[in-house]
Amino acid sequence: MTNSQPSLDLGKTAEKHSVSQLYEYALAAGKSCEIVVGDERGPMGFKACVMLNNEYFVEAVAQNKKEAKRLAGVAALDKLNIRYAQEVIPEGKSLGQQFTDLVYNHLYMYLEQFSVLRYRRKSVAAVILVSDNKPEVVSMAIGHQCLTPSHLSTDGRCLIDSDAAVLACRAFRR
């Protein structure tokens, strides 16, 4: 008996929804998969749970049922270490723009779950690991800047004094 996981061909699945990719993975792995979305809105929104082989796997919360189901699919693919279509970075962008897009996609996913953070001023710091020419966010934190933006520089002359940067570095070290 082999212990290999089925793989998804990103060339064929780049346009597919995360829920479709999750169902395809489960079918290829021979597992049953179901996404259960609650009928009643809770204090944080609608909750969707992913059940693999009739066992709880992950859950997600969003403001509407469709988004909750999509976020649950994204969370399940993330937990299974399958890169989903939103993280596929098109060729032709600069490295800085690729990093920005990748961090923005991760940030958007979390802000959908915690809408109270959406309207606050924040700074975001992320640690990005590039392996095999594929950037991946390994740590991300949201905070506020302790200095005014006029005192900050991106060329290394001034230390970026932000609690988000400190939290992201600490999370990366662990």
Coordinates of C-alpha atoms in Angstrom, one line a residue:
M1 CA 0.0 0.0 0.0
T2 CA 1.5 3.3 -1.0
N3 CA 1.1 6.5 0.9
S4 CA 1.2 9.0 -1.9
Q5 CA -1.2 11.8 -2.3
P6 CA -3.0 12.5 -5.6
S7 CA -1.8 15.7 -7.2
L8 CA -3.7 18.4 -9.1
D9 CA -2.4 19.7 -12.4
L10 CA -2.4 23.5 -11.9
G11 CA -2.4 24.0 -15.7
K12 CA -5.8 22.4 -15.9
T13 CA -7.2 23.7 -12.6
A14 CA -6.0 27.4 -12.7
E15 CA -9.5 28.5 -13.6
K16 CA -11.5 26.3 -11.2
H17 CA -13.1 27.3 -8.0
S18 CA -11.5 26.1 -4.7
V19 CA -14.6 23.9 -3.9
S20 CA -14.3 22.1 -7.3
Q21 CA -10.6 21.5 -6.7
L22 CA -11.3 20.1 -3.3
Y23 CA -14.0 17.7 -4.6
E24 CA -11.6 16.6 -7.4
Y25 CA -8.9 15.9 -4.9
A26 CA -11.2 13.9 -2.7
L27 CA -12.4 11.9 -5.7
A28 CA -8.8 11.2 -6.8
A29 CA -7.9 10.2 -3.2
G30 CA -10.9 7.9 -2.9
K31 CA -12.3 10.0 0.0
S32 CA -15.8 11.3 0.6
C33 CA -16.0 15.1 0.8
E34 CA -18.9 17.3 1.9
I35 CA -19.1 21.0 2.7
V36 CA -21.9 21.7 5.3
V37 CA -23.1 25.3 5.5
G38 CA -25.3 26.3 8.5
D39 CA -28.7 27.8 7.8
E40 CA -28.6 30.4 10.6
R41 CA -26.2 33.3 10.7
G42 CA -24.1 33.3 13.8
P43 CA -22.4 36.3 15.5
M44 CA -19.4 36.2 13.1
G45 CA -21.5 35.2 10.0
F46 CA -22.3 31.9 8.3
K47 CA -20.1 28.9 9.2
A48 CA -19.1 26.2 6.7
C49 CA -17.5 22.9 7.7
V50 CA -15.5 20.6 5.5
M51 CA -16.1 16.9 6.2
L52 CA -13.6 14.4 4.8
N53 CA -14.5 10.7 5.2
N54 CA -17.4 11.9 7.5
E55 CA -14.9 13.5 9.9
Y56 CA -14.5 17.2 10.7
F57 CA -11.6 18.7 8.8
V58 CA -11.7 22.5 8.7
E59 CA -14.2 25.3 9.0
A60 CA -14.6 28.9 7.8
V61 CA -16.8 31.9 8.6
A62 CA -18.0 34.6 6.2
Q63 CA -20.8 37.1 5.8
N64 CA -22.8 35.0 3.3
K65 CA -23.2 31.3 2.6
K66 CA -21.4 31.3 -0.8
E67 CA -18.3 33.0 0.6
A68 CA -18.3 30.7 3.6
K69 CA -18.3 27.7 1.4
R70 CA -15.5 29.1 -0.8
L71 CA -13.4 30.0 2.2
A72 CA -13.9 26.5 3.6
G73 CA -12.7 25.0 0.4
V74 CA -9.6 27.3 0.4
A75 CA -8.9 26.4 4.0
A76 CA -9.1 22.7 3.3
L77 CA -6.8 23.0 0.2
D78 CA -4.4 25.0 2.3
K79 CA -4.4 22.4 5.1
L80 CA -3.9 19.7 2.5
N81 CA -0.9 21.7 1.1
I82 CA -2.5 22.1 -2.3
R83 CA -1.9 25.4 -4.0
Y84 CA -5.3 26.8 -5.2
A85 CA -6.0 29.0 -8.2
Q86 CA -5.9 32.3 -6.3
E87 CA -2.3 31.8 -5.4
V88 CA -1.1 31.1 -9.0
I89 CA 0.9 34.1 -10.0
P90 CA 0.8 35.0 -13.7
E91 CA 4.1 35.4 -15.4
G92 CA 5.4 38.8 -16.5
K93 CA 5.0 40.6 -13.2
S94 CA 7.9 42.0 -11.3
L95 CA 9.1 40.1 -8.3
G96 CA 7.9 42.9 -6.0
Q97 CA 4.4 42.9 -7.6
Q98 CA 4.2 39.1 -7.3
F99 CA 5.0 39.3 -3.6
T100 CA 2.4 42.1 -3.1
D101 CA -0.3 40.1 -4.9
L102 CA 0.5 37.0 -2.9
V103 CA 0.3 38.8 0.4
Y104 CA -2.9 40.7 -0.6
N105 CA -4.6 37.4 -1.5
H106 CA -3.8 36.0 2.0
L107 CA -4.8 39.2 3.7
Y108 CA -8.1 39.4 1.8
M109 CA -8.9 35.8 2.9
Y110 CA -8.4 36.7 6.6
L111 CA -10.2 40.1 6.4
E112 CA -13.2 38.3 5.0
Q113 CA -13.3 36.1 8.1
F114 CA -12.8 39.1 10.6
S115 CA -14.7 42.0 9.1
V116 CA -14.1 44.2 12.1
L117 CA -10.4 44.5 11.0
R118 CA -11.4 45.6 7.5
Y119 CA -12.0 49.2 8.2
R120 CA -9.1 49.9 10.5
R121 CA -5.8 51.5 9.5
K122 CA -3.2 48.8 9.5
S123 CA 0.2 47.8 8.3
V124 CA 0.9 44.3 7.1
A125 CA 4.2 42.4 7.3
A126 CA 4.8 39.1 5.7
V127 CA 7.7 36.6 5.5
I128 CA 7.8 35.1 2.0
L129 CA 9.8 32.0 1.2
V130 CA 10.8 31.4 -2.4
S131 CA 11.5 27.8 -3.3
D132 CA 11.7 26.5 -6.9
N133 CA 10.8 30.0 -8.1
K134 CA 7.4 29.9 -6.3
P135 CA 6.9 32.5 -3.6
E136 CA 4.9 31.3 -0.6
V137 CA 3.7 33.3 2.5
V138 CA 5.0 31.4 5.6
S139 CA 4.2 34.1 8.1
M140 CA 2.0 37.2 8.2
A141 CA 0.9 39.7 10.8
I142 CA -1.3 42.8 11.0
G143 CA -0.5 45.7 13.2
H144 CA 0.0 49.4 13.4
Q145 CA 3.0 51.6 12.6
C146 CA 4.8 53.2 15.6
L147 CA 6.5 55.8 13.4
T148 CA 4.9 58.2 10.9
P149 CA 5.4 57.1 7.3
S150 CA 7.6 60.1 6.6
H151 CA 10.3 58.6 8.9
L152 CA 10.2 55.2 7.2
S153 CA 12.4 54.2 4.2
T154 CA 12.5 51.1 2.1
D155 CA 16.2 51.3 1.2
G156 CA 17.4 50.2 4.7
R157 CA 18.3 53.7 6.1
C158 CA 15.6 53.6 8.7
L159 CA 14.4 50.6 10.8
I160 CA 10.7 49.8 10.0
D161 CA 9.3 50.2 13.5
S162 CA 6.1 48.2 13.2
D163 CA 4.6 45.7 15.6
A164 CA 3.4 43.8 12.5
A165 CA 7.0 43.3 11.3
V166 CA 8.0 42.1 14.8
L167 CA 5.1 39.7 15.0
A168 CA 5.7 38.2 11.5
C169 CA 9.4 37.6 12.4
R170 CA 8.5 36.0 15.7
A171 CA 5.9 33.7 14.0
F172 CA 8.5 32.8 11.4
R173 CA 11.1 31.8 14.0
R174 CA 8.6 29.4 15.7

